[in-house]
mmCIF file of C-alpha atoms in Angstrom:
data_model
loop_
_atom_site.group_PDB
_atom_site.id
_atom_site.type_symbol
_atom_site.label_atom_id
_atom_site.label_comp_id
_atom_site.label_asym_id
_atom_site.label_seq_id
_atom_site.Cartn_x
_atom_site.Cartn_y
_atom_site.Cartn_z
ATOM 1 C CA VAL A 8 14.831 7.654 -14.017
ATOM 2 C CA SER A 9 17.468 10.240 -13.022
ATOM 3 C CA THR A 10 20.312 8.278 -14.638
ATOM 4 C CA GLY A 11 18.539 6.091 -17.170
ATOM 5 C CA ASN A 12 20.285 2.980 -15.828
ATOM 6 C CA LEU A 13 18.474 -0.337 -16.102
ATOM 7 C CA LEU A 14 18.232 -1.792 -12.578
ATOM 8 C CA ALA A 15 16.472 -5.135 -13.057
ATOM 9 C CA ILE A 16 14.808 -7.411 -15.587
ATOM 10 C CA LEU A 17 11.994 -9.634 -14.320
ATOM 11 C CA SER A 18 11.096 -12.767 -16.273
ATOM 12 C CA ARG A 19 8.365 -14.446 -14.289
ATOM 13 C CA HIS A 20 5.211 -14.342 -16.423
ATOM 14 C CA TYR A 21 4.634 -16.985 -19.067
ATOM 15 C CA GLN A 22 2.835 -14.784 -21.599
ATOM 16 C CA ASP A 23 2.563 -11.143 -22.600
ATOM 17 C CA LEU A 24 2.127 -8.557 -19.847
ATOM 18 C CA SER A 25 -1.037 -6.484 -19.998
ATOM 19 C CA CYS A 26 -0.708 -4.038 -17.066
ATOM 20 C CA ILE A 27 1.560 -2.904 -14.221
ATOM 21 C CA LYS A 28 0.476 -0.693 -11.314
ATOM 22 C CA PHE A 29 2.328 0.729 -8.289
ATOM 23 C CA THR A 30 0.858 1.092 -4.815
ATOM 24 C CA ASP A 31 0.424 4.667 -3.626
ATOM 25 C CA ASP A 32 3.606 4.520 -1.489
ATOM 26 C CA SER A 33 5.604 2.769 -4.274
ATOM 27 C CA SER A 34 6.649 -0.010 -1.900
ATOM 28 C CA HIS A 35 5.031 -2.674 -4.118
ATOM 29 C CA PHE A 36 3.864 -3.048 -7.681
ATOM 30 C CA VAL A 37 1.485 -5.546 -9.256
ATOM 31 C CA SER A 38 1.882 -7.023 -12.728
ATOM 32 C CA GLY A 39 -0.848 -8.769 -14.705
ATOM 33 C CA ALA A 40 -0.479 -10.813 -17.873
ATOM 34 C CA LYS A 41 -2.227 -13.039 -20.380
ATOM 35 C CA ASP A 42 -1.113 -16.098 -18.405
ATOM 36 C CA ASN A 43 -4.038 -15.388 -16.004
ATOM 37 C CA LEU A 44 -1.616 -14.462 -13.191
ATOM 38 C CA ALA A 45 -1.200 -11.282 -11.162
ATOM 39 C CA LEU A 46 2.083 -11.004 -9.254
ATOM 40 C CA VAL A 47 2.788 -8.715 -6.300
ATOM 41 C CA TRP A 48 6.416 -7.524 -6.190
ATOM 42 C CA ASN A 49 8.273 -5.832 -3.347
ATOM 43 C CA LEU A 50 10.254 -3.006 -4.925
ATOM 44 C CA SER A 51 13.156 -3.212 -2.450
ATOM 45 C CA SER A 52 13.637 -6.926 -3.219
ATOM 46 C CA VAL A 53 13.661 -6.280 -6.956
ATOM 47 C CA VAL A 54 16.041 -3.298 -7.011
ATOM 48 C CA GLN A 55 18.890 -4.664 -4.937
ATOM 49 C CA LEU A 56 22.665 -4.891 -5.003
ATOM 50 C CA ASP A 57 22.959 -8.680 -5.168
ATOM 51 C CA SER A 58 22.733 -9.444 -8.891
ATOM 52 C CA THR A 59 23.053 -13.204 -8.291
ATOM 53 C CA HIS A 60 19.786 -13.320 -6.348
ATOM 54 C CA THR A 61 16.691 -13.828 -8.505
ATOM 55 C CA PRO A 62 13.765 -11.767 -7.196
ATOM 56 C CA GLU A 63 10.573 -13.660 -6.427
ATOM 57 C CA PRO A 64 7.089 -12.158 -6.152
ATOM 58 C CA ARG A 65 5.620 -11.700 -2.701
ATOM 59 C CA HIS A 66 2.229 -13.088 -3.767
ATOM 60 C CA VAL A 67 0.869 -14.883 -6.820
ATOM 61 C CA PHE A 68 -2.829 -14.328 -7.559
ATOM 62 C CA SER A 69 -3.910 -17.312 -9.649
ATOM 63 C CA ARG A 70 -7.693 -17.419 -9.259
ATOM 64 C CA HIS A 71 -8.489 -16.017 -12.731
ATOM 65 C CA SER A 72 -9.163 -18.470 -15.563
ATOM 66 C CA LEU A 73 -8.580 -16.108 -18.513
ATOM 67 C CA PRO A 74 -6.108 -13.268 -19.250
ATOM 68 C CA ILE A 75 -5.987 -10.326 -16.862
ATOM 69 C CA THR A 76 -6.894 -7.048 -18.538
ATOM 70 C CA ASP A 77 -6.511 -4.371 -15.852
ATOM 71 C CA ILE A 78 -5.289 -3.776 -12.283
ATOM 72 C CA HIS A 79 -6.071 -1.035 -9.801
ATOM 73 C CA CYS A 80 -4.250 -0.516 -6.472
ATOM 74 C CA GLY A 81 -6.056 1.215 -3.639
ATOM 75 C CA LEU A 82 -4.608 3.377 -0.905
ATOM 76 C CA MET A 83 -2.651 2.499 2.269
ATOM 77 C CA GLY A 84 0.530 1.194 0.641
ATOM 78 C CA ALA A 85 1.427 -2.311 1.749
ATOM 79 C CA GLN A 86 -1.989 -2.616 3.450
ATOM 80 C CA ALA A 87 -3.869 -1.718 0.269
ATOM 81 C CA ARG A 88 -6.481 -3.665 -1.614
ATOM 82 C CA VAL A 89 -5.991 -4.561 -5.263
ATOM 83 C CA ALA A 90 -8.689 -5.125 -7.883
ATOM 84 C CA THR A 91 -7.971 -7.303 -10.930
ATOM 85 C CA ALA A 92 -10.185 -7.497 -14.024
ATOM 86 C CA SER A 93 -10.199 -10.408 -16.433
ATOM 87 C CA LEU A 94 -11.798 -11.756 -19.577
ATOM 88 C CA ASP A 95 -13.257 -14.564 -17.441
ATOM 89 C CA GLN A 96 -16.053 -12.060 -16.620
ATOM 90 C CA THR A 97 -14.940 -11.570 -13.031
ATOM 91 C CA VAL A 98 -13.365 -8.799 -10.986
ATOM 92 C CA LYS A 99 -11.510 -9.935 -7.872
ATOM 93 C CA VAL A 100 -10.412 -7.837 -4.892
ATOM 94 C CA TRP A 101 -7.260 -8.922 -3.057
ATOM 95 C CA GLU A 102 -5.346 -7.893 0.058
ATOM 96 C CA ILE A 103 -1.639 -7.183 -0.495
ATOM 97 C CA SER A 104 -0.561 -7.824 3.099
ATOM 98 C CA SER A 105 -1.950 -11.368 3.290
ATOM 99 C CA GLY A 106 -2.385 -12.253 -0.376
ATOM 100 C CA GLU A 107 -5.956 -13.429 0.253
ATOM 101 C CA MET A 108 -8.895 -12.876 -2.079
ATOM 102 C CA LEU A 109 -11.514 -10.696 -0.387
ATOM 103 C CA LEU A 110 -14.208 -10.605 -3.061
ATOM 104 C CA SER A 111 -15.068 -12.013 -6.489
ATOM 105 C CA ILE A 112 -17.828 -10.438 -8.611
ATOM 106 C CA LEU A 113 -19.184 -12.273 -11.660
ATOM 107 C CA PHE A 114 -20.515 -10.271 -14.637
ATOM 108 C CA ASP A 115 -22.277 -11.225 -17.866
ATOM 109 C CA VAL A 116 -19.439 -9.911 -20.055
ATOM 110 C CA GLY A 117 -15.663 -9.782 -20.003
ATOM 111 C CA ILE A 118 -14.172 -6.883 -18.006
ATOM 112 C CA LEU A 119 -11.513 -4.693 -19.621
ATOM 113 C CA SER A 120 -10.947 -2.008 -16.964
ATOM 114 C CA VAL A 121 -11.449 -1.501 -13.227
ATOM 115 C CA THR A 122 -10.980 1.252 -10.624
ATOM 116 C CA PHE A 123 -12.005 2.307 -7.095
ATOM 117 C CA ASP A 124 -13.407 5.632 -6.013
ATOM 118 C CA PRO A 125 -11.072 7.576 -3.647
ATOM 119 C CA CYS A 126 -12.884 6.329 -0.510
ATOM 120 C CA GLU A 127 -13.049 2.778 -1.899
ATOM 121 C CA TYR A 128 -16.792 2.641 -1.329
ATOM 122 C CA PHE A 129 -17.523 1.700 -4.949
ATOM 123 C CA LEU A 130 -15.952 -0.461 -7.639
ATOM 124 C CA PHE A 131 -16.260 0.623 -11.290
ATOM 125 C CA CYS A 132 -15.810 -2.000 -14.017
ATOM 126 C CA GLY A 133 -15.715 -1.422 -17.782
ATOM 127 C CA GLY A 134 -17.259 -4.203 -19.849
ATOM 128 C CA SER A 135 -16.640 -5.480 -23.344
ATOM 129 C CA ASP A 136 -20.210 -4.494 -24.331
ATOM 130 C CA GLY A 137 -19.595 -0.780 -23.632
ATOM 131 C CA ASN A 138 -21.346 -0.692 -20.252
ATOM 132 C CA ILE A 139 -19.720 0.500 -17.026
ATOM 133 C CA PHE A 140 -20.810 -1.347 -13.890
ATOM 134 C CA GLN A 141 -20.807 0.256 -10.438
ATOM 135 C CA THR A 142 -20.788 -2.049 -7.418
ATOM 136 C CA SER A 143 -20.930 -1.030 -3.764
ATOM 137 C CA LEU A 144 -18.215 -2.499 -1.543
ATOM 138 C CA CYS A 145 -20.072 -1.524 1.654
ATOM 139 C CA SER A 146 -23.238 -3.572 1.140
ATOM 140 C CA MET A 147 -21.582 -6.968 0.732
ATOM 141 C CA GLY A 148 -22.662 -10.030 2.668
ATOM 142 C CA LEU A 149 -20.401 -12.583 4.245
ATOM 143 C CA SER A 150 -19.987 -14.473 0.979
ATOM 144 C CA ARG A 151 -16.856 -13.713 -1.037
ATOM 145 C CA ASP A 152 -18.516 -14.656 -4.339
ATOM 146 C CA LYS A 153 -21.145 -12.357 -5.779
ATOM 147 C CA THR A 154 -23.025 -12.011 -9.060
ATOM 148 C CA PHE A 155 -23.611 -8.481 -10.352
ATOM 149 C CA GLN A 156 -27.252 -7.388 -10.225
ATOM 150 C CA SER A 157 -28.153 -3.872 -11.298
ATOM 151 C CA ASP A 158 -31.193 -3.665 -9.005
ATOM 152 C CA SER A 159 -29.252 -4.266 -5.779
ATOM 153 C CA ASP A 160 -27.998 -1.505 -3.464
ATOM 154 C CA GLY A 161 -25.237 0.558 -5.003
ATOM 155 C CA SER A 162 -25.131 -1.500 -8.209
ATOM 156 C CA GLN A 163 -25.781 0.637 -11.280
ATOM 157 C CA VAL A 164 -24.907 0.680 -14.981
ATOM 158 C CA PHE A 165 -23.488 3.590 -17.013
ATOM 159 C CA LYS A 166 -24.719 3.227 -20.603
ATOM 160 C CA GLY A 167 -23.369 5.233 -23.526
ATOM 161 C CA HIS A 168 -20.267 3.635 -25.061
ATOM 162 C CA ARG A 169 -20.782 1.495 -28.153
ATOM 163 C CA ASN A 170 -17.644 -0.631 -27.784
ATOM 164 C CA LEU A 171 -15.474 -2.112 -25.050
ATOM 165 C CA VAL A 172 -14.409 0.255 -22.244
ATOM 166 C CA THR A 173 -10.606 0.272 -22.050
ATOM 167 C CA CYS A 174 -9.881 2.647 -19.145
ATOM 168 C CA LEU A 175 -11.535 4.245 -16.126
ATOM 169 C CA SER A 176 -10.574 7.011 -13.695
ATOM 170 C CA VAL A 177 -12.417 8.747 -10.842
ATOM 171 C CA SER A 178 -11.861 12.347 -9.752
ATOM 172 C CA MET A 179 -10.353 13.078 -6.333
ATOM 173 C CA ASP A 180 -13.698 14.238 -4.914
ATOM 174 C CA GLY A 181 -15.450 11.081 -6.144
ATOM 175 C CA THR A 182 -18.062 12.893 -8.239
ATOM 176 C CA ILE A 183 -16.761 12.474 -11.806
ATOM 177 C CA LEU A 184 -15.997 9.251 -13.681
ATOM 178 C CA LEU A 185 -13.810 9.346 -16.794
ATOM 179 C CA SER A 186 -13.979 6.492 -19.305
ATOM 180 C CA GLY A 187 -12.285 5.700 -22.595
ATOM 181 C CA SER A 188 -13.472 3.223 -25.187
ATOM 182 C CA ASN A 189 -12.695 1.578 -28.494
ATOM 183 C CA ASP A 190 -15.627 3.546 -29.952
ATOM 184 C CA GLU A 191 -13.107 6.425 -30.284
ATOM 185 C CA THR A 192 -14.646 8.555 -27.514
ATOM 186 C CA VAL A 193 -13.802 9.654 -23.994
ATOM 187 C CA ARG A 194 -16.780 10.329 -21.738
ATOM 188 C CA MET A 195 -17.138 12.097 -18.390
ATOM 189 C CA TRP A 196 -19.971 10.936 -16.166
ATOM 190 C CA ASP A 197 -21.692 12.396 -13.129
ATOM 191 C CA ILE A 198 -21.538 9.446 -10.730
ATOM 192 C CA GLN A 199 -24.573 10.478 -8.682
ATOM 193 C CA SER A 200 -26.976 10.806 -11.635
ATOM 194 C CA LYS A 201 -25.222 8.308 -13.991
ATOM 195 C CA GLN A 202 -25.491 10.896 -16.788
ATOM 196 C CA CYS A 203 -22.809 11.618 -19.401
ATOM 197 C CA ILE A 204 -21.876 15.298 -19.068
ATOM 198 C CA TRP A 205 -19.048 15.557 -21.620
ATOM 199 C CA THR A 206 -17.842 13.619 -24.661
ATOM 200 C CA ILE A 207 -14.486 13.972 -26.434
ATOM 201 C CA ASN A 208 -14.111 12.420 -29.891
ATOM 202 C CA HIS A 209 -10.832 10.871 -31.046
ATOM 203 C CA ARG A 210 -9.624 9.503 -34.378
ATOM 204 C CA GLY A 211 -8.938 6.029 -33.086
ATOM 205 C CA PRO A 212 -9.553 3.689 -30.170
ATOM 206 C CA VAL A 213 -8.778 5.226 -26.768
ATOM 207 C CA THR A 214 -6.225 3.073 -24.932
ATOM 208 C CA ASN A 215 -5.745 5.064 -21.721
ATOM 209 C CA ALA A 216 -7.198 8.070 -19.890
ATOM 210 C CA ALA A 217 -6.735 9.395 -16.363
ATOM 211 C CA ILE A 218 -7.700 12.366 -14.207
ATOM 212 C CA ILE A 219 -4.630 14.011 -12.643
ATOM 213 C CA PRO A 220 -3.922 17.322 -10.859
ATOM 214 C CA ALA A 221 -2.726 19.981 -13.294
ATOM 215 C CA PRO A 222 0.996 20.820 -12.863
ATOM 216 C CA ALA A 223 1.698 24.366 -11.673
ATOM 217 C CA ASN A 224 3.676 25.275 -14.809
ATOM 218 C CA MET A 225 1.355 23.536 -17.261
ATOM 219 C CA PHE A 226 0.239 26.767 -18.947
ATOM 220 C CA VAL A 227 3.597 28.583 -18.763
ATOM 221 C CA SER A 228 4.948 28.803 -22.294
ATOM 222 C CA ASP A 229 8.664 29.129 -21.426
ATOM 223 C CA SER A 230 8.770 26.487 -18.659
ATOM 224 C CA HIS A 231 11.369 23.715 -18.848
ATOM 225 C CA PRO A 232 11.916 20.594 -16.739
ATOM 226 C CA ALA A 233 14.139 21.261 -13.733
ATOM 227 C CA VAL A 234 15.894 17.886 -14.173
ATOM 228 C CA PRO A 235 16.479 16.658 -17.734
ATOM 229 C CA LEU A 236 15.789 12.961 -18.196
ATOM 230 C CA ALA A 237 18.600 10.753 -19.422
ATOM 231 C CA ARG A 238 18.241 8.190 -22.172
ATOM 232 C CA PHE A 239 17.060 4.850 -20.800
ATOM 233 C CA SER A 240 19.652 2.095 -20.967
ATOM 234 C CA ARG A 241 18.805 -1.204 -22.666
ATOM 235 C CA HIS A 242 21.274 -3.319 -20.679
ATOM 236 C CA LEU A 243 21.812 -4.024 -16.995
ATOM 237 C CA ASN A 244 25.495 -3.029 -17.173
ATOM 238 C CA PRO A 245 25.885 -0.034 -19.520
ATOM 239 C CA SER A 246 29.708 0.000 -19.329
ATOM 240 C CA GLU A 247 30.011 -3.554 -20.636
ATOM 241 C CA GLN A 248 27.677 -2.864 -23.539
ATOM 242 C CA GLY A 249 29.494 0.296 -24.599
ATOM 243 C CA GLU A 250 26.808 2.657 -23.382
ATOM 244 C CA VAL A 251 28.070 5.904 -21.891
ATOM 245 C CA THR A 252 26.422 7.282 -18.783
ATOM 246 C CA GLY A 253 26.475 10.860 -17.626
ATOM 247 C CA THR A 254 29.578 11.941 -15.697
ATOM 248 C CA GLY A 255 29.121 12.613 -12.029
ATOM 249 C CA SER A 256 25.892 10.672 -11.772
ATOM 250 C CA LEU A 257 25.036 8.664 -8.706
ATOM 251 C CA CYS A 258 22.747 5.640 -8.707
ATOM 252 C CA LEU A 259 21.050 4.703 -5.440
ATOM 253 C CA ARG A 260 19.848 1.114 -5.149
ATOM 254 C CA LEU A 261 17.981 -0.405 -2.251
ATOM 255 C CA GLY A 262 19.794 -3.410 -0.814
ATOM 256 C CA ALA A 263 17.156 -5.307 1.139
ATOM 257 C CA ASN A 264 19.387 -8.336 1.758
ATOM 258 C CA THR A 265 22.372 -6.261 2.909
ATOM 259 C CA GLN A 266 20.534 -4.456 5.694
ATOM 260 C CA GLU A 267 20.959 -5.619 9.278
ATOM 261 C CA PRO A 268 17.939 -7.481 10.650
ATOM 262 C CA GLU A 269 15.642 -5.217 12.584
ATOM 263 C CA ALA A 270 15.419 -5.813 16.331
ATOM 264 C CA THR A 271 12.267 -7.442 17.647
ATOM 265 C CA TYR A 272 9.817 -5.601 19.862
ATOM 266 C CA LEU A 273 11.030 -7.524 22.943
ATOM 267 C CA GLU A 274 14.628 -6.534 22.276
ATOM 268 C CA LYS A 275 13.571 -2.923 21.817
ATOM 269 C CA ALA A 276 11.605 -3.073 25.095
ATOM 270 C CA ASP A 277 14.603 -4.472 26.982
ATOM 271 C CA GLU A 278 16.872 -1.802 25.570
ATOM 272 C CA LEU A 279 14.396 0.927 26.498
ATOM 273 C CA TYR A 280 14.024 -0.483 30.035
ATOM 274 C CA SER A 281 17.784 -0.601 30.605
ATOM 275 C CA LEU A 282 18.087 2.955 29.335
ATOM 276 C CA MET A 283 15.349 4.119 31.709
ATOM 277 C CA CYS A 284 17.050 2.379 34.638
ATOM 278 C CA ALA A 285 20.365 3.998 33.804
ATOM 279 C CA VAL A 286 18.776 7.448 33.646
ATOM 280 C CA THR A 287 16.896 6.848 36.926
ATOM 281 C CA ASP A 288 20.013 5.667 38.759
ATOM 282 C CA LYS A 289 21.949 8.667 37.608
ATOM 283 C CA SER A 290 19.198 11.102 38.579
ATOM 284 C CA VAL A 291 18.788 9.548 42.065
ATOM 285 C CA PHE A 292 22.331 8.719 43.085
ATOM 286 C CA GLY A 293 24.269 11.159 40.995
ATOM 287 C CA ASP A 294 27.672 10.194 39.732
ATOM 288 C CA GLY A 295 31.231 10.393 41.034
ATOM 289 C CA GLU A 296 31.894 11.140 44.709
ATOM 290 C CA ASN A 297 28.312 12.139 45.519
ATOM 291 C CA THR A 298 27.129 8.536 45.129
ATOM 292 C CA LYS A 299 28.477 7.280 48.500
ATOM 293 C CA VAL A 300 27.084 10.273 50.391
ATOM 294 C CA ARG A 301 23.659 9.813 48.845
ATOM 295 C CA VAL A 302 23.646 6.064 49.646
ATOM 296 C CA SER A 303 24.462 6.696 53.337
ATOM 297 C CA GLU A 304 21.669 9.266 53.575
ATOM 298 C CA LEU A 305 19.153 6.822 52.100
ATOM 299 C CA GLU A 306 20.296 4.040 54.460
ATOM 300 C CA GLU A 307 19.834 6.323 57.476
ATOM 301 C CA GLU A 308 16.343 7.232 56.252
ATOM 302 C CA VAL A 309 15.456 3.557 55.887
ATOM 303 C CA ARG A 310 16.600 2.823 59.472
ATOM 304 C CA THR A 311 14.473 5.703 60.774
ATOM 305 C CA LEU A 312 11.397 4.441 58.901
ATOM 306 C CA LYS A 313 11.935 0.930 60.245
ATOM 307 C CA LYS A 314 12.123 2.289 63.849
ATOM 308 C CA ILE A 315 8.904 4.282 63.351
ATOM 309 C CA ASN A 316 7.176 1.227 61.938
ATOM 310 C CA LYS A 317 8.321 -0.915 64.899
ATOM 311 C CA ASP A 318 7.135 1.654 67.466
ATOM 312 C CA LEU A 319 3.778 1.923 65.746
ATOM 313 C CA TYR A 320 3.401 -1.866 65.742
ATOM 314 C CA GLU A 321 4.194 -2.142 69.471
ATOM 315 C CA PHE A 322 1.768 0.643 70.326
ATOM 316 C CA SER A 323 -1.006 -1.029 68.315
ATOM 317 C CA THR A 324 -0.336 -4.378 69.978
ATOM 318 C CA GLN A 325 -0.499 -2.921 73.490
ATOM 319 C CA LEU A 326 -3.669 -1.055 72.688
ATOM 320 C CA LEU A 327 -5.420 -4.168 71.322
ATOM 321 C CA THR A 328 -4.319 -6.491 74.119
ATOM 322 C CA LYS A 329 -5.011 -4.073 76.973
ATOM 323 C CA PRO A 330 -7.591 -5.590 79.413
ATOM 324 C CA ASN A 331 -10.854 -3.759 79.906
#
């Protein structure tokens, strides 16, 4: 973003992309498309120095039978859970670290949007009929397949939109739900009471809405960005295509394949042990000419202890074998 240079082009999906979401630590991102696939990408393997190497996704989620409409990444970075919504009337929860499906919830309608609350206790799903479904993630049984039922624990329905719900967002304290719809309205809901507390009318279908912290200089009239954004390049190599980049700019790219392999835990333990031994030897014996003097002192002390031990043994033997 600082230079506008194009770092990589990924051509892995077979049909149009519908959504892309980063994890909270930006180590991975997940892409969903109309080919029913959701792909998990490692950012360091995508943005790398070796242009001849074709990046491959870390995981391929292929359990949906119809196009994927929305993706939401939870917290904890590479250990996060990911929710995918699809027109096949299911929402599936996955684990990024293992690539396994943790949960699949079947609804009566196609799902257009999905999100977690900040604590990931609840899952909110926007349906094509205008309803928003809330499902508890803490009251699940051992089965990974579940059918949504509004009368079960933690499963409720927000009713108010007249058309498909395109986007959802939950406030940081987990009390407010924001939803946008093709009925040209944005609604704010109180999650506890399931009541709509605010409605904003638009002049067309709402495609995206999110709750974010307000920037500090949002209401300052004369504020300007500290770093101006450069024009985004359309080619991987701007110099070959005649595009001019800013002078003095520096582009940092993560080279995952060029880094030295990290030492194993056993190798680290051996190195730490040898370091501890070296420090102990130096602290006990000293270094230089004092080493020989210290060794002779310790040898003399060992001989004295051996003599004491021998005398004690002989005394104990005589005492035990002494006739009455």
